Coordinates of C-alpha atoms in Angstrom, one line a residue:
Chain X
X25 CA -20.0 -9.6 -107.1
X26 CA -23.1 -9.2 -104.9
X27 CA -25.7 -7.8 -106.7
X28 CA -26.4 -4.9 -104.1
X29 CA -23.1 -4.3 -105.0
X30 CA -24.8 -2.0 -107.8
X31 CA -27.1 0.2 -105.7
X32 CA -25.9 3.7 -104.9
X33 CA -22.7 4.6 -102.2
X34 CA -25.4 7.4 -100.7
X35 CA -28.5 4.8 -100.7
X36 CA -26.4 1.9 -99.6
X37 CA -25.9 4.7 -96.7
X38 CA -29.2 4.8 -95.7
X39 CA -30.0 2.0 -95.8
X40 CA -27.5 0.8 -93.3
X41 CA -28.0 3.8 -91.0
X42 CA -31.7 2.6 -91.4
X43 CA -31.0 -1.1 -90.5
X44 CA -29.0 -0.3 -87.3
X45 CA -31.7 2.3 -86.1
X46 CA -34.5 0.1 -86.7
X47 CA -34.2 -1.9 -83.1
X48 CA -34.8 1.3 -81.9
X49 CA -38.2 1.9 -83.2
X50 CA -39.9 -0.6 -81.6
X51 CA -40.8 1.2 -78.4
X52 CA -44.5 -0.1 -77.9
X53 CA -44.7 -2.2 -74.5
X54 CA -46.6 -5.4 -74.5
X55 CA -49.2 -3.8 -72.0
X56 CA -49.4 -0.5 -74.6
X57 CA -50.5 -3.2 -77.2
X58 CA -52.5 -5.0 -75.3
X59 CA -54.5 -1.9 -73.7
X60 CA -55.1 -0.7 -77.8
X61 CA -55.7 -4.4 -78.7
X62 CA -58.5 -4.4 -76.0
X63 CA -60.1 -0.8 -76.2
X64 CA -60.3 -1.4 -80.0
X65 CA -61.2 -5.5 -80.2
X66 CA -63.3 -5.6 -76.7
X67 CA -64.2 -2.6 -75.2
X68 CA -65.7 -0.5 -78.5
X69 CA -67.7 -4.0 -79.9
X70 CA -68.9 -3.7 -76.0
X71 CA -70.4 -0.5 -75.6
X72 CA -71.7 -1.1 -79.5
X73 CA -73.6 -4.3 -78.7
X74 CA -74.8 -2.8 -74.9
X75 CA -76.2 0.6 -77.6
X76 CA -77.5 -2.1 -79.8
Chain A
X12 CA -25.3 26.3 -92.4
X13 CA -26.6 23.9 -95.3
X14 CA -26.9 21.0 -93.0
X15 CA -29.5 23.6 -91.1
X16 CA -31.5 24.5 -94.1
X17 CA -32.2 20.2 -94.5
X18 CA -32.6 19.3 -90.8
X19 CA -35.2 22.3 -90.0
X20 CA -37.2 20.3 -87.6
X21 CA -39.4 18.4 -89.6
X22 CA -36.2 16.0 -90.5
X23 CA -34.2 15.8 -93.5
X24 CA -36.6 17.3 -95.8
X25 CA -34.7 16.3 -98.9
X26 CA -34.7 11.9 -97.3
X27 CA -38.6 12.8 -97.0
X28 CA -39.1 13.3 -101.3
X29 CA -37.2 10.0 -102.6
X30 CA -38.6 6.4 -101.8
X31 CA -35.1 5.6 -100.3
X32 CA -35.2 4.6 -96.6
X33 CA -35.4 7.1 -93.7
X34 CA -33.2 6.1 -91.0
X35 CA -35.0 6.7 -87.5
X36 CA -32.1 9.1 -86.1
X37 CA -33.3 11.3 -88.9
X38 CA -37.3 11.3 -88.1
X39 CA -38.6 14.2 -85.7
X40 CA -42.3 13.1 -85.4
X41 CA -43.1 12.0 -82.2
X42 CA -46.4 11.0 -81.2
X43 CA -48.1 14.1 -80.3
X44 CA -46.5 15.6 -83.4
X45 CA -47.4 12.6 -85.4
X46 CA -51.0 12.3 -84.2
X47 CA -51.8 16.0 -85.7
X48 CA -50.2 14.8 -89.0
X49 CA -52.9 11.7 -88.7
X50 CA -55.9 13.8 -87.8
X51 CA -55.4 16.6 -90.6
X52 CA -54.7 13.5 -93.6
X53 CA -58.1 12.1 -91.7
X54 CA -60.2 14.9 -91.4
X55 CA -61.5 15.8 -94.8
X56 CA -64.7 16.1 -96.6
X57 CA -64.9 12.6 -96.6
X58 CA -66.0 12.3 -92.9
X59 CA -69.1 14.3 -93.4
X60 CA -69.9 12.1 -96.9
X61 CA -69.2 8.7 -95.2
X62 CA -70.8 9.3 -92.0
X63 CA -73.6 10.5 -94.0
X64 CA -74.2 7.2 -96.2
X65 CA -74.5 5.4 -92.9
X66 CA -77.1 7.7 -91.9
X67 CA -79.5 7.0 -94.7
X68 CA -79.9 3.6 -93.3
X69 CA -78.8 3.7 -89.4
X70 CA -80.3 5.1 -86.1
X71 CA -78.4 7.5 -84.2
X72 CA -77.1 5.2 -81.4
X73 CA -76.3 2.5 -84.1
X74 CA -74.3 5.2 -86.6
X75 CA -72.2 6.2 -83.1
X76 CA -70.8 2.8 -82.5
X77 CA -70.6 1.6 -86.0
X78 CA -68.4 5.0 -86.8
X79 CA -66.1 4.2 -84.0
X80 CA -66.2 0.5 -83.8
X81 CA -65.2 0.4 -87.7
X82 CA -62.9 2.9 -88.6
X83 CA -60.9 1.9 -85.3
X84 CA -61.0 -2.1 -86.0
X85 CA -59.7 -1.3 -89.9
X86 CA -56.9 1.1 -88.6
X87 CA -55.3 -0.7 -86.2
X88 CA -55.3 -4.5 -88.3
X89 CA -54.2 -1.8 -91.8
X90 CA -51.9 -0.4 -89.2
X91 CA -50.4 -3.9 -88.3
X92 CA -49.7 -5.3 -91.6
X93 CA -47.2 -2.3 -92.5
X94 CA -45.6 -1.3 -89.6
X95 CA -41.6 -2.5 -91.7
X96 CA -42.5 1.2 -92.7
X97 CA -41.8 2.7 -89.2
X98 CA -39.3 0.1 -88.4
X99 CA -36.8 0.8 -91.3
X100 CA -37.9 4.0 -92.9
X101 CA -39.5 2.6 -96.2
X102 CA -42.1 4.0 -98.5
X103 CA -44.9 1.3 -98.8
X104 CA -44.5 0.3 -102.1
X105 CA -40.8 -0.3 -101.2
X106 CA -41.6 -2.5 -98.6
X107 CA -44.4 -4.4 -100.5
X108 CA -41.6 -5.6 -103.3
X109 CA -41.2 -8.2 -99.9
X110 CA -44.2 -9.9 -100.6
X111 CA -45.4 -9.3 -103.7
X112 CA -42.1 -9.3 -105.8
X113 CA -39.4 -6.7 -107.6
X114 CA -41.9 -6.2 -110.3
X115 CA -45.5 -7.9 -109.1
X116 CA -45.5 -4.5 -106.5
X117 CA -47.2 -2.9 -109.5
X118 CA -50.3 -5.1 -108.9
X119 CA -51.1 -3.2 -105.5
X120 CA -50.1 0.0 -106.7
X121 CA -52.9 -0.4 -109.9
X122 CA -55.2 -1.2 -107.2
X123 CA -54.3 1.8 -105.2
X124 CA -54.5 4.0 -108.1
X125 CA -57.3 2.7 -109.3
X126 CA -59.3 3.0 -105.8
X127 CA -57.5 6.5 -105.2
X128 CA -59.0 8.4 -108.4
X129 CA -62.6 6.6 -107.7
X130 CA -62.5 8.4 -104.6
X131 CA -61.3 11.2 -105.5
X132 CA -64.2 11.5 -108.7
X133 CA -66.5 11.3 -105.7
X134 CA -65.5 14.1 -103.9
X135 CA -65.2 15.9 -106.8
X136 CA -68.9 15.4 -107.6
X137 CA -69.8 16.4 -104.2
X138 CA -67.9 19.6 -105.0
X139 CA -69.5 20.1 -107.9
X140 CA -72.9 19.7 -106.3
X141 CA -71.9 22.2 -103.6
X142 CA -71.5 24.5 -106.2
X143 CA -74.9 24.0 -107.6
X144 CA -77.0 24.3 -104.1
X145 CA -74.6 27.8 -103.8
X146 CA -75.7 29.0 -107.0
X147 CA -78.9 27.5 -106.9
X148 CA -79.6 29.3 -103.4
X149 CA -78.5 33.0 -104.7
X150 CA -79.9 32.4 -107.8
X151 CA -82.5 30.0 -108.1
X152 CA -81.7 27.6 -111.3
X153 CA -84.6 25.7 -113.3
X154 CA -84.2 21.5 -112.8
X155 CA -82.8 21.2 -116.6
X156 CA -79.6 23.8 -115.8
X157 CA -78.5 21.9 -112.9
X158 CA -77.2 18.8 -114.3
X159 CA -75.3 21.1 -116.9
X160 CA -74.1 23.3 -113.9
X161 CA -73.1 19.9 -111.8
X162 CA -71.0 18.5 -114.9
X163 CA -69.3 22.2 -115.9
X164 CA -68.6 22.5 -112.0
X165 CA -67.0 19.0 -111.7
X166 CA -64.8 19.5 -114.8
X167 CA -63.7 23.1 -113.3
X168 CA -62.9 21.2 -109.9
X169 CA -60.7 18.7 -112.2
X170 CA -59.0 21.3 -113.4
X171 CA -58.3 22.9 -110.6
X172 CA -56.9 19.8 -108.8
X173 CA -54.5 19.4 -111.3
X174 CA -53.3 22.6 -111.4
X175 CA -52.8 22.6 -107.5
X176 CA -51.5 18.9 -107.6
X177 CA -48.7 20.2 -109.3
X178 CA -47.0 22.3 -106.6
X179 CA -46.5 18.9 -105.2
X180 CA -46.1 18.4 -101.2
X181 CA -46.0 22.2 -100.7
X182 CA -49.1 22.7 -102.2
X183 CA -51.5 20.2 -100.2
X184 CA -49.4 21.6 -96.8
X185 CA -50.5 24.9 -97.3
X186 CA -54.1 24.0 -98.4
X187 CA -54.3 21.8 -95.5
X188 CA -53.0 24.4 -93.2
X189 CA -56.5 26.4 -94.5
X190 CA -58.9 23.5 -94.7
X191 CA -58.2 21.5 -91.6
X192 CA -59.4 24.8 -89.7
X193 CA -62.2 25.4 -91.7
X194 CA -63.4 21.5 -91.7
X195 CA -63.2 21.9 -87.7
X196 CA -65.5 25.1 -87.9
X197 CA -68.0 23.6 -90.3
X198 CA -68.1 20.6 -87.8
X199 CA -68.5 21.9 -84.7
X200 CA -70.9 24.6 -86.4
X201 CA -73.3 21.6 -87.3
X202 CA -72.6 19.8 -84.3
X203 CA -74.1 22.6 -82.6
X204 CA -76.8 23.2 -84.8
X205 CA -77.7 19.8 -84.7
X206 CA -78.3 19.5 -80.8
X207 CA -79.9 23.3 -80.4
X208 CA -81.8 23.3 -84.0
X209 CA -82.7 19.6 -84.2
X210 CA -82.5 18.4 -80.4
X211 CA -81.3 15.4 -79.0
X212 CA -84.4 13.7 -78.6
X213 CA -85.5 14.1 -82.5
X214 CA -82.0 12.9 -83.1
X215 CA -82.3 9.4 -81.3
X216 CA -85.7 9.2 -82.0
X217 CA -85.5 9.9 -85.7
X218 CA -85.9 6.4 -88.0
X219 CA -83.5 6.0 -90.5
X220 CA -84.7 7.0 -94.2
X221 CA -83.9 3.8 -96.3
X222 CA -83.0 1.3 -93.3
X223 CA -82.2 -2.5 -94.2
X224 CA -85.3 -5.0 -93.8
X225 CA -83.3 -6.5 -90.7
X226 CA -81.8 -3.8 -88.2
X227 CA -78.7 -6.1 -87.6
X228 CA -77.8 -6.2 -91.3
X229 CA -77.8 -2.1 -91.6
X230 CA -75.6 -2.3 -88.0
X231 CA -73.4 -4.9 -89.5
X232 CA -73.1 -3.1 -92.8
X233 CA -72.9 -0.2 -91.3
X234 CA -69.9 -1.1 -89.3
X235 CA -68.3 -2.8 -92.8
X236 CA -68.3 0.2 -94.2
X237 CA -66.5 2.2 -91.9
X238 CA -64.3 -1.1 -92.1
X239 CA -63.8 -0.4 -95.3
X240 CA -63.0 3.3 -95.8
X241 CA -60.5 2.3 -92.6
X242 CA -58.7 -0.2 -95.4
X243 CA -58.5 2.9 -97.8
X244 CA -55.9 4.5 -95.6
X245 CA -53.7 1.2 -96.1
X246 CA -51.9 2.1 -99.3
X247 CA -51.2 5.9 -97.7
X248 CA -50.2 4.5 -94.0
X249 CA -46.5 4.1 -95.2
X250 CA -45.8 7.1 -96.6
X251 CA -47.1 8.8 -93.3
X252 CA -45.3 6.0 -91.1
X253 CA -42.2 6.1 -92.4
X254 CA -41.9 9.9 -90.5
X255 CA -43.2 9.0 -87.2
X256 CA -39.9 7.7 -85.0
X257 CA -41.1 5.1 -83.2
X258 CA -43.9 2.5 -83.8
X259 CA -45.5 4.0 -80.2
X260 CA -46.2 6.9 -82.2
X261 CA -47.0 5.1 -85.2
X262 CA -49.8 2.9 -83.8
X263 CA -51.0 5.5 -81.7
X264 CA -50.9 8.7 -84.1
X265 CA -53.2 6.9 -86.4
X266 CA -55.5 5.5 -83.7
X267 CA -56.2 8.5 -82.5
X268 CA -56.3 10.9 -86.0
X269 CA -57.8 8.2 -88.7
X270 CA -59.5 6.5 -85.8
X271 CA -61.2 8.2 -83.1
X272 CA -61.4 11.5 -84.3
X273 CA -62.1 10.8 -87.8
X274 CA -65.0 8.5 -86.2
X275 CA -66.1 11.5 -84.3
X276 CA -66.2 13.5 -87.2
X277 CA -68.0 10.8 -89.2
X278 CA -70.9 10.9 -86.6
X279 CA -71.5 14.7 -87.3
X280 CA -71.9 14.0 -90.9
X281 CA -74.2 10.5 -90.5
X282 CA -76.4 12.5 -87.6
X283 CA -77.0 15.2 -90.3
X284 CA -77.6 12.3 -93.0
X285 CA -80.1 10.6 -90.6
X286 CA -82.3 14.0 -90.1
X287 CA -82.3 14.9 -93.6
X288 CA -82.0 11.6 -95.1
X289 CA -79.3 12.1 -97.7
X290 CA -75.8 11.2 -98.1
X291 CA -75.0 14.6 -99.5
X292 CA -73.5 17.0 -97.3
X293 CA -74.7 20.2 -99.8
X294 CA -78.1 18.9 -99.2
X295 CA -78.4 19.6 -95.5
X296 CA -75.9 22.6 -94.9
X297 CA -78.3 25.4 -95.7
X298 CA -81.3 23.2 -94.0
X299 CA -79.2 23.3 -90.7
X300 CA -77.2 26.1 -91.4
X301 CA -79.9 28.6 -92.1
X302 CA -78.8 30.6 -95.5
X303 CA -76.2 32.5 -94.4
X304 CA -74.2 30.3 -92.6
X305 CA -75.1 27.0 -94.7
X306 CA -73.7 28.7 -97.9
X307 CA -70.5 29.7 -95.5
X308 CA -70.1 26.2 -94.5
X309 CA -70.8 24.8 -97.9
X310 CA -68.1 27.7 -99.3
X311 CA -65.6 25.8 -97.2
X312 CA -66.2 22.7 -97.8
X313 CA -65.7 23.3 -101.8
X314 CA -62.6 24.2 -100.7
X315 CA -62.1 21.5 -98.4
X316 CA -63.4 18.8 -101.4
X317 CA -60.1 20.1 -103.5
X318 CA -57.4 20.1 -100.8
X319 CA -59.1 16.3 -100.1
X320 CA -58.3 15.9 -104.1
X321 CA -55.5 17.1 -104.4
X322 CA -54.1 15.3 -101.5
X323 CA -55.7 11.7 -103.2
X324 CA -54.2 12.5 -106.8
X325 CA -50.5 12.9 -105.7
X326 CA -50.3 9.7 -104.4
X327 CA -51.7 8.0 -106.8
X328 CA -49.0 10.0 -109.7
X329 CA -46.3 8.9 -107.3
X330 CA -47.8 5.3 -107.3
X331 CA -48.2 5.6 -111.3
X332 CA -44.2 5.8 -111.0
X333 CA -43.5 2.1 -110.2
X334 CA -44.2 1.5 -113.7
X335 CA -41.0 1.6 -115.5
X336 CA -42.8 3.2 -118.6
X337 CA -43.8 5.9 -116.0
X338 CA -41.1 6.6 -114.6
X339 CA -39.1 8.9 -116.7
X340 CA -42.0 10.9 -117.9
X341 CA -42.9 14.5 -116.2
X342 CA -44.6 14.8 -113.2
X343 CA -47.4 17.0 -115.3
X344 CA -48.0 14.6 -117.7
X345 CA -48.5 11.9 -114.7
X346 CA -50.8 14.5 -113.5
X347 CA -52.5 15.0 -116.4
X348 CA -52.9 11.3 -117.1
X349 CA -54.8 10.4 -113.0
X350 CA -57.0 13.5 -114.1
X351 CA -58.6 12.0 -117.5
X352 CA -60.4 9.0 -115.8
X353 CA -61.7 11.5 -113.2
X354 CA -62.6 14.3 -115.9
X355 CA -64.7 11.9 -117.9
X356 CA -66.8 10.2 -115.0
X357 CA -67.1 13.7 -113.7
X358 CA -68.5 15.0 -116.7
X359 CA -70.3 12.2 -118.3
X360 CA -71.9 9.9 -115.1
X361 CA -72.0 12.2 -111.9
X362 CA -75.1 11.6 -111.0
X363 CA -75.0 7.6 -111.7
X364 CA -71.3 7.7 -109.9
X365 CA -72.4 9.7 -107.0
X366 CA -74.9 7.4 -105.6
X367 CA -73.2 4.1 -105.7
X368 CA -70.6 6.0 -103.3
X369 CA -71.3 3.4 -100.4
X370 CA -70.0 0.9 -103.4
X371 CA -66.8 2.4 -103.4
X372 CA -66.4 2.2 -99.5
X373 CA -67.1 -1.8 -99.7
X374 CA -64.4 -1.9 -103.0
X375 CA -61.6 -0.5 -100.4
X376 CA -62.3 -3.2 -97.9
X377 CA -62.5 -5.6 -101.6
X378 CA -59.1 -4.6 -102.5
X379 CA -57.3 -4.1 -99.8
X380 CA -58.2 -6.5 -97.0
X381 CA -56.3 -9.3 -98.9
X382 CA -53.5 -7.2 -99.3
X383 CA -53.4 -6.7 -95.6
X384 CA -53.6 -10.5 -95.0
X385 CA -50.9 -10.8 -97.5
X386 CA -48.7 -8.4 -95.3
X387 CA -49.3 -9.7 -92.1
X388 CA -48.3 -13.6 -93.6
X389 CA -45.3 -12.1 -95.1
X390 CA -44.0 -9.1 -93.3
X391 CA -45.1 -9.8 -89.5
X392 CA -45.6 -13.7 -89.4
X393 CA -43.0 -15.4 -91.7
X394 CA -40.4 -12.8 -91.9
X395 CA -40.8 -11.8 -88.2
X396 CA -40.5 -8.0 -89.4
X397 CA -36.7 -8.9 -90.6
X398 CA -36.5 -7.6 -93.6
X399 CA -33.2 -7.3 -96.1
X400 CA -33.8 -3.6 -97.0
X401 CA -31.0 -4.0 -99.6
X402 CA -32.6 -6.7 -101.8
X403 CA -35.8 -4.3 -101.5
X404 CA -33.8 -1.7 -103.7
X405 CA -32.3 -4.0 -106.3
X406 CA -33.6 -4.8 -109.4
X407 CA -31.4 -7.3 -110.6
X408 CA -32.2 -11.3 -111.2
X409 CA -30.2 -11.7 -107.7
X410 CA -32.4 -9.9 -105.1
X411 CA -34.2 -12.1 -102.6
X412 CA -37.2 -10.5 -104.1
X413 CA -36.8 -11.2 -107.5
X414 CA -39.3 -14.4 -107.1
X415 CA -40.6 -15.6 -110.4
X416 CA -39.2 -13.2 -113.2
X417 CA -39.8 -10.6 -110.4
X418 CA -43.1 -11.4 -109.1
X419 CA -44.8 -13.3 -106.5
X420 CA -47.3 -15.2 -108.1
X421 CA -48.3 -16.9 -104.6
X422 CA -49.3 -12.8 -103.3
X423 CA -51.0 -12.4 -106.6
X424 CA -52.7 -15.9 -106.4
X425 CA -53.8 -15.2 -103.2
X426 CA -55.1 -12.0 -103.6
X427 CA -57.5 -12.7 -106.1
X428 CA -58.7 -15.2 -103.9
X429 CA -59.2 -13.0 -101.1
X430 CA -61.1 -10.7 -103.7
X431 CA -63.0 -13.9 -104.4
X432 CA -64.2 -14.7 -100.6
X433 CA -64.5 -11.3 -99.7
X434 CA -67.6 -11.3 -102.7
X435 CA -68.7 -14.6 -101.3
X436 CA -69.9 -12.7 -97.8
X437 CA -70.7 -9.1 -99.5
X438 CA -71.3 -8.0 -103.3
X439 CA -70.1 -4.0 -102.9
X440 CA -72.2 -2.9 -105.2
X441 CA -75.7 -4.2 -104.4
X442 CA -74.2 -4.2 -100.6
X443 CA -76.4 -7.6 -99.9
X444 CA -74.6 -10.3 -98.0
X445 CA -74.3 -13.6 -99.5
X446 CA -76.7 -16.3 -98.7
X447 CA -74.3 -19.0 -98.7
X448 CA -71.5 -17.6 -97.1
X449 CA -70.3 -19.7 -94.6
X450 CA -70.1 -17.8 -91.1
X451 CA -72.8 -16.3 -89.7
X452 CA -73.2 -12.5 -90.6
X453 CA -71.7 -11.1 -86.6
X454 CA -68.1 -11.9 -88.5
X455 CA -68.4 -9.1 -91.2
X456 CA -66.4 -9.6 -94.9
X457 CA -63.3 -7.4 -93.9
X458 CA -62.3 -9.6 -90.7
X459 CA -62.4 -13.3 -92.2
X460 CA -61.0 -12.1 -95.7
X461 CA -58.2 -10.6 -93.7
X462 CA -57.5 -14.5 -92.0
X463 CA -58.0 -16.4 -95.1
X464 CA -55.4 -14.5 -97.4
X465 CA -53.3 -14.5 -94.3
X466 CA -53.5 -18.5 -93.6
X467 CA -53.7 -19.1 -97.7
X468 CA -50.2 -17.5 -98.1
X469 CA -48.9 -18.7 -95.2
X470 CA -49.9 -22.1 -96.6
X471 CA -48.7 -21.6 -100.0
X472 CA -45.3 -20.1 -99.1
X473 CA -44.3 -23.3 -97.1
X474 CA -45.5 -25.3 -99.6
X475 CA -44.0 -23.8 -102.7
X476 CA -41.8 -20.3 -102.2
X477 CA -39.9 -21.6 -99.4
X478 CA -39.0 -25.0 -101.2
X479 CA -38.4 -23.6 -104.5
X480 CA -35.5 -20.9 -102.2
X481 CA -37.7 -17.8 -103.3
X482 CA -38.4 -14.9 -101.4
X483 CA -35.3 -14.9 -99.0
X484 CA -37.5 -16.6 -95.9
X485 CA -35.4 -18.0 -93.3

């Protein structure tokens, strides 16, 4: 027997509804990550060394 | 009709109370709703007391950036290391049993307990010395009644916490509901009185009261602060993240609540810190303020202090609950226990306690920047954010995560190191860099400790976890 076996009929529920929606969370776009990547990492260290 | 009652817009409410996973169908915040949930966690007391300790030691246009530049950096890398929370629906300490093990979760969750309720004594002294400046400014007090008045105040504000705490989520929703207003009002009341009272030119003209010998260490510092009240929010971003429905929102939401506008709010309280050269937001309200409206703002922001309490302590009794001796006791008593540790500090050591609170900004970054390094090998890096949410929920010898006797003594190895090398660039409680650290100061402590736990584990895992057919890595 597989241990998971053991976990509960309504958790073992969940947790499959939560496995098959999970592709479906990832909705950034690589250009939405790179435009926080560089407003935190580049632009803000900018403007704080030009204030420094 | 039943179905209704659960599903009222908010999600299942019901999925929302139990650690087990929240499928995304079943989440409602988007990122507009999910930012507001991010800015009214953020915006607490806290943002006027940690932009203040910055401005005791940084000019105006330095505080600015360093507010910003901080809290945004820390967010977004925190952010990065549990995002499985978003993905699958999973309370944090659920998805840490990944890396750290079935059982060696408890490690973070002592960490997080322990940080939670030394922040929280902190606001609670800051409560406490509200109290005092009100009472003292109605009815002026003699120097040896204060101290009695600050420690009777702080063990009232104790109480009070706990008694609140135990209404549970419904509790800190309707005190936030009061207090996020009333933060916003005693913010953009200073804000004004700053610029019309003070003026903008005193403001970047005014030298900082207790400034660093070198002005690039207090910048530097400054911005590692920030860094580290931004790793605070690690061990709270899953229980938030888990509601939003997509990771769009999720990166975004806190971005913009714990990151911009908490910096925005940060620079309100570390302008007022820089005129009046304290940390203590009592200390300058009825300066600014003028008497009738300083002891309105301060009256608020008593009450703001226990909605920031209370919402610190429930997460740290739910995190108490990952111990199985916990676990079956009552929810009072879990209560009751978080409160001791702050009762006693509060009543014995405030004044001692309250001004190292710049230490217990540098601990965060201490404690948890490994643990986001660790996450980030694990979760993002070696697992490429597959994880087997089934062997997360079982206990038995069997589960991928069962590691050694049920913990990961690679995570916890490589932890303390991390704690180690994060001391080798900054000691948080003197808040003096090393001398012999190895990179030059520009790199701060948070950044590298983040890559050395990260490359360490990775390092360790493929020598010995993966090898010894541990952990489940493909």
């Amino acid at each position: 027997m597989n241990d998971t076996d053991t976990l509960d009929p309504e958790l073992l529920k969940q947790i499959e509804e939560s496995e098959c929606d999970a592709g479906r969370t990832e909705t950034i776009t690589l250009s939405e990550a790179i435009i926080l990547f560089v407003i935190t990492f580049v632009i803000f260290p900018l403007l704080g060394y030009l204030s420094y | 009709m039943q179905k209704e009652l659960k599903d009222n817009g908010l999600g299942n409410v019901e999925e929302q109370m139990t650690t087990n996973p929240i499928a995304a169908r079943h989440r409602r915040f988007n990122l507009i709703d999910f930012a507001f949930l991010c800015t009214s966690f953020a915006i607490a007391s806290w943002c006027l007391l940690t932009g203040g300790v910055l401005g005791t030691f940084l000019p105006a246009n330095h505080l600015m950036s360093a507010c910003i530049i901080g809290v945004c950096m820390g967010t977004v890398i925190a952010c990065f290391s549990v995002q499985g929370c978003t993905k699958y629906g999973l309370d944090q300490y659920v998805l840490l049993r990944a890396p750290f093990g079935i059982n060696g979760v408890r490690f973070p969750v002592t960490l997080t307990i322990v940080i939670g309720l030394g922040w929280n004594t902190i606001i609670l002294i800051m409560l406490a010395s509200g109290c005092v400046t009100i009472v003292d400014a109605i009815y002026p007090l003699d120097e040896s009644t204060k101290p009695i008045l600050l420690r009777v105040f702080g063990f009232l504000g104790v109480l009070i916490t706990f008694l609140i705490s135990q209404t549970g989520p419904l509790g800190m929703k309707i005190l936030t509901r009061i207090t996020t207003p009333l933060l916003l009002f005693i913010m953009f009341v200073m804000f004004y009185m700053l610029f019309t009272k003070v003026g903008i030119d005193k403001i970047f003209s005014t030298a900082p009261g207790s400034p660093w010998l070198d002005p690039k260490i207090s910048y530097f510092l400054g911005i590692e602060l920030l860094f580290g009240l931004a790793m605070g929010w690690w061990p709270f971003l899953g229980a938030l993240g888990r509601l939003a429905n997509n990771n769009r929102a999720y990166y975004w939401g806190f971005w913009i609540g714990n990151g911009v506008i908490f910096g925005l709010m940060a620079i309100v309280g570390g302008i007022s810190g820089l005129i009046f050269n304290t940390f203590n937001p009592p200390d300058w309200m009825i300066p600014l303020g003028g008497f009738f409206l300083g002891l309105v703002c301060l009256g608020f922001l008593a009450l703001a202090n226990i909605s920031s309490t209370v919402i610190q302590v429930y997460p740290c009794a739910m995190a108490s609950k990952q111990f199985d001796s916990m676990s079956s006791k009552s929810w009072r008593f879990l209560l009751f226990l978080c409160c001791i540790p702050m009762a006693l500090v509060a009543t014995i050591i405030p004044e001692l306690y309250y001004e190292h609170c710049p230490s217990i900004l540098a601990f965060c970054a201490t404690f948890f920047a490994p643990m986001c390094g660790i996450c980030i090998a694990d979760l993002v890096f070696l697992r490429k954010k597959e994880i087997d949410v089934k062997s997360l929920y079982c206990k038995a010898k069997g589960s991928k995560f069962y590691y050694w006797k049920g913990i990961n003594w690679i995570a916890i190895f490589t932890s303390v190191a991390g704690f180690l090398f994060y001391l080798w660039f900054l000691n948080p409680i003197t808040l003096e860099y090393g001398e012999t650290s190895p990179f030059p100061i520009l790199l701060n402590a948070t950044v590298p400790t983040v890559a050395f736990t990260c490359v360490l584990y990775t390092v360790l895992t493929k020598l010995i976890t993966i090898p010894a057919k541990k952990g489940g890595f493909k």
